[in-house]
PDB file of C-alpha atoms in Angstrom:
ATOM      1  CA  MET M   1      33.455 -93.560-107.681  1.00  0.00           C
ATOM      2  CA  PHE M   2      31.330 -96.687-107.924  1.00  0.00           C
ATOM      3  CA  SER M   3      33.120 -99.947-107.247  1.00  0.00           C
ATOM      4  CA  GLN M   4      30.799-102.272-109.134  1.00  0.00           C
ATOM      5  CA  SER M   5      27.744-100.547-110.505  1.00  0.00           C
ATOM      6  CA  PRO M   6      25.971 -97.198-110.165  1.00  0.00           C
ATOM      7  CA  PRO M   7      23.597 -96.815-107.206  1.00  0.00           C
ATOM      8  CA  LYS M   8      19.967 -97.731-107.614  1.00  0.00           C
ATOM      9  CA  ARG M   9      17.657 -94.925-108.613  1.00  0.00           C
ATOM     10  CA  ASN M  10      15.831 -93.984-105.439  1.00  0.00           C
ATOM     11  CA  HIS M  11      13.646 -91.407-107.167  1.00  0.00           C
ATOM     12  CA  PRO M  12      12.104 -91.443-110.630  1.00  0.00           C
ATOM     13  CA  TYR M  13      14.029 -88.341-111.776  1.00  0.00           C
ATOM     14  CA  ALA M  14      17.396 -89.408-110.320  1.00  0.00           C
ATOM     15  CA  SER M  15      20.362 -89.816-112.625  1.00  0.00           C
ATOM     16  CA  VAL M  16      21.900 -93.281-112.854  1.00  0.00           C
ATOM     17  CA  GLU M  17      25.201 -91.703-113.887  1.00  0.00           C
ATOM     18  CA  PRO M  18      27.204 -89.064-112.013  1.00  0.00           C
ATOM     19  CA  ILE M  19      26.336 -85.532-113.138  1.00  0.00           C
ATOM     20  CA  SER M  20      29.542 -83.822-114.251  1.00  0.00           C
ATOM     21  CA  LYS M  21      28.260 -80.243-114.295  1.00  0.00           C
ATOM     22  CA  PRO M  22      25.458 -78.295-112.597  1.00  0.00           C
ATOM     23  CA  VAL M  23      21.992 -78.553-114.098  1.00  0.00           C
ATOM     24  CA  LEU M  24      18.786 -76.730-113.259  1.00  0.00           C
ATOM     25  CA  PHE M  25      16.326 -78.852-111.320  1.00  0.00           C
ATOM     26  CA  GLY M  26      12.864 -78.934-112.879  1.00  0.00           C
ATOM     27  CA  GLU M  27      13.836 -76.188-115.308  1.00  0.00           C
ATOM     28  CA  GLY M  28      10.947 -73.844-116.087  1.00  0.00           C
ATOM     29  CA  VAL M  29       8.736 -75.323-113.344  1.00  0.00           C
ATOM     30  CA  ILE M  30      10.800 -75.523-110.142  1.00  0.00           C
ATOM     31  CA  SER M  31      13.768 -73.446-111.306  1.00  0.00           C
ATOM     32  CA  THR M  32      12.155 -70.504-113.087  1.00  0.00           C
ATOM     33  CA  GLY M  33      14.397 -67.502-112.594  1.00  0.00           C
ATOM     34  CA  ASP M  34      12.213 -66.279-109.734  1.00  0.00           C
ATOM     35  CA  TYR M  35      13.563 -66.356-106.187  1.00  0.00           C
ATOM     36  CA  GLU M  36      13.284 -70.059-105.285  1.00  0.00           C
ATOM     37  CA  SER M  37      15.229 -71.806-102.552  1.00  0.00           C
ATOM     38  CA  HIS M  38      15.172 -74.184 -99.583  1.00  0.00           C
ATOM     39  CA  PRO M  39      13.884 -77.412-101.190  1.00  0.00           C
ATOM     40  CA  ALA M  40      12.465 -80.083 -98.885  1.00  0.00           C
ATOM     41  CA  PHE M  41      11.477 -83.447-100.372  1.00  0.00           C
ATOM     42  CA  MET M  42       9.051 -85.948 -98.930  1.00  0.00           C
ATOM     43  CA  PRO M  43      10.818 -89.292 -98.331  1.00  0.00           C
ATOM     44  CA  ASP M  44       9.500 -90.825-101.568  1.00  0.00           C
ATOM     45  CA  GLY M  45      10.944 -87.914-103.578  1.00  0.00           C
ATOM     46  CA  ARG M  46       7.635 -87.236-105.349  1.00  0.00           C
ATOM     47  CA  THR M  47       6.539 -84.160-103.380  1.00  0.00           C
ATOM     48  CA  LEU M  48       8.687 -81.066-103.064  1.00  0.00           C
ATOM     49  CA  TYR M  49       8.070 -78.110-100.768  1.00  0.00           C
ATOM     50  CA  PHE M  50      10.200 -75.045-101.398  1.00  0.00           C
ATOM     51  CA  LEU M  51      10.364 -71.317-100.851  1.00  0.00           C
ATOM     52  CA  LYS M  52       9.391 -68.572-103.284  1.00  0.00           C
ATOM     53  CA  SER M  53      10.323 -65.053-102.259  1.00  0.00           C
ATOM     54  CA  THR M  54       9.565 -61.578-103.503  1.00  0.00           C
ATOM     55  CA  PRO M  55      12.542 -59.954-105.283  1.00  0.00           C
ATOM     56  CA  ALA M  56      13.170 -57.707-102.259  1.00  0.00           C
ATOM     57  CA  PHE M  57      12.972 -60.725 -99.887  1.00  0.00           C
ATOM     58  CA  THR M  58      10.197 -59.043 -97.913  1.00  0.00           C
ATOM     59  CA  PHE M  59       7.655 -61.885 -98.189  1.00  0.00           C
ATOM     60  CA  TRP M  60       8.182 -65.638 -98.383  1.00  0.00           C
ATOM     61  CA  THR M  61       5.743 -68.338 -99.355  1.00  0.00           C
ATOM     62  CA  ILE M  62       6.103 -72.102 -99.188  1.00  0.00           C
ATOM     63  CA  VAL M  63       4.890 -73.786-102.345  1.00  0.00           C
ATOM     64  CA  VAL M  64       4.442 -77.449-103.231  1.00  0.00           C
ATOM     65  CA  SER M  65       4.950 -79.402-106.447  1.00  0.00           C
ATOM     66  CA  ARG M  66       4.376 -83.085-107.183  1.00  0.00           C
ATOM     67  CA  PHE M  67       6.225 -85.356-109.591  1.00  0.00           C
ATOM     68  CA  GLY M  68       4.004 -87.433-111.866  1.00  0.00           C
ATOM     69  CA  ASP M  69       3.899 -88.570-115.466  1.00  0.00           C
ATOM     70  CA  GLY M  70       7.600 -87.774-115.789  1.00  0.00           C
ATOM     71  CA  GLN M  71       7.400 -84.114-114.774  1.00  0.00           C
ATOM     72  CA  TRP M  72       6.885 -81.714-111.880  1.00  0.00           C
ATOM     73  CA  SER M  73       3.497 -80.062-111.485  1.00  0.00           C
ATOM     74  CA  THR M  74       3.129 -76.290-111.475  1.00  0.00           C
ATOM     75  CA  PRO M  75       3.885 -75.213-107.889  1.00  0.00           C
ATOM     76  CA  GLU M  76       0.916 -74.146-105.779  1.00  0.00           C
ATOM     77  CA  VAL M  77       0.910 -72.257-102.497  1.00  0.00           C
ATOM     78  CA  ALA M  78       0.993 -74.855 -99.723  1.00  0.00           C
ATOM     79  CA  PRO M  79      -2.340 -75.025 -97.851  1.00  0.00           C
ATOM     80  CA  PHE M  80      -0.775 -73.652 -94.652  1.00  0.00           C
ATOM     81  CA  SER M  81       1.179 -70.827 -96.302  1.00  0.00           C
ATOM     82  CA  GLY M  82       0.493 -67.591 -98.142  1.00  0.00           C
ATOM     83  CA  GLN M  83      -1.093 -65.410 -95.467  1.00  0.00           C
ATOM     84  CA  PHE M  84       2.104 -64.792 -93.471  1.00  0.00           C
ATOM     85  CA  SER M  85       5.774 -65.010 -94.430  1.00  0.00           C
ATOM     86  CA  ASP M  86       6.698 -68.684 -94.121  1.00  0.00           C
ATOM     87  CA  ALA M  87      10.129 -70.027 -94.988  1.00  0.00           C
ATOM     88  CA  ASP M  88      12.754 -72.746 -94.624  1.00  0.00           C
ATOM     89  CA  PRO M  89      10.587 -75.876 -94.852  1.00  0.00           C
ATOM     90  CA  HIS M  90      12.061 -79.024 -93.332  1.00  0.00           C
ATOM     91  CA  ILE M  91      10.501 -82.475 -93.547  1.00  0.00           C
ATOM     92  CA  THR M  92      11.326 -85.109 -90.958  1.00  0.00           C
ATOM     93  CA  PRO M  93      12.928 -88.287 -92.347  1.00  0.00           C
ATOM     94  CA  ASP M  94       9.735 -90.267 -91.718  1.00  0.00           C
ATOM     95  CA  GLY M  95       7.686 -87.667 -93.657  1.00  0.00           C
ATOM     96  CA  LYS M  96       5.244 -87.172 -90.782  1.00  0.00           C
ATOM     97  CA  HIS M  97       6.091 -83.546 -89.992  1.00  0.00           C
ATOM     98  CA  LEU M  98       6.925 -80.437 -91.974  1.00  0.00           C
ATOM     99  CA  CYS M  99       8.443 -77.633 -89.895  1.00  0.00           C
ATOM    100  CA  PHE M 100       9.048 -74.059 -91.006  1.00  0.00           C
ATOM    101  CA  ILE M 101       9.714 -70.564 -89.745  1.00  0.00           C
ATOM    102  CA  SER M 102       7.051 -67.887 -89.936  1.00  0.00           C
ATOM    103  CA  ASN M 103       6.179 -64.367 -88.869  1.00  0.00           C
ATOM    104  CA  ARG M 104       2.604 -65.394 -88.031  1.00  0.00           C
ATOM    105  CA  PRO M 105       1.222 -64.040 -84.758  1.00  0.00           C
ATOM    106  CA  VAL M 106       2.081 -65.813 -81.508  1.00  0.00           C
ATOM    107  CA  PRO M 107       0.434 -65.661 -78.089  1.00  0.00           C
ATOM    108  CA  GLU M 108       1.320 -62.686 -75.865  1.00  0.00           C
ATOM    109  CA  ARG M 109       4.203 -64.382 -74.065  1.00  0.00           C
ATOM    110  CA  ARG M 110       7.915 -63.760 -73.928  1.00  0.00           C
ATOM    111  CA  ASN M 111      10.627 -66.231 -74.846  1.00  0.00           C
ATOM    112  CA  VAL M 112       8.258 -68.368 -76.898  1.00  0.00           C
ATOM    113  CA  THR M 113       9.507 -70.664 -79.597  1.00  0.00           C
ATOM    114  CA  LEU M 114       6.828 -72.089 -81.825  1.00  0.00           C
ATOM    115  CA  ILE M 115       7.531 -74.717 -84.424  1.00  0.00           C
ATOM    116  CA  PHE M 116       4.790 -75.017 -86.977  1.00  0.00           C
ATOM    117  CA  GLY M 117       4.521 -78.563 -88.205  1.00  0.00           C
TER     118      GLY M 117
END
């Protein structure tokens, strides 16, 4: 509950009023009925990385969409994704790094943890 006034809109698509029931985010562009999940926003809220998966969850791709002119752009495969299964994007609070998991090849070593970012 707001004591004085609603919070400031931090992002151009944010609601100034509380949302009383669930709504689809970016309906028809971000939320399409495909297998989309794991959203990660850049700090300014205008760039969104998220996961698109095959229906059998056997291949994952990170896609990116940008908010401009009052709407989200058609998602495109992120420049670093698409060749291997990449998933679970996470953007650091300062927006300088995007980390994700992947099945891309790693050097021939044991007990290796690679963070792609």
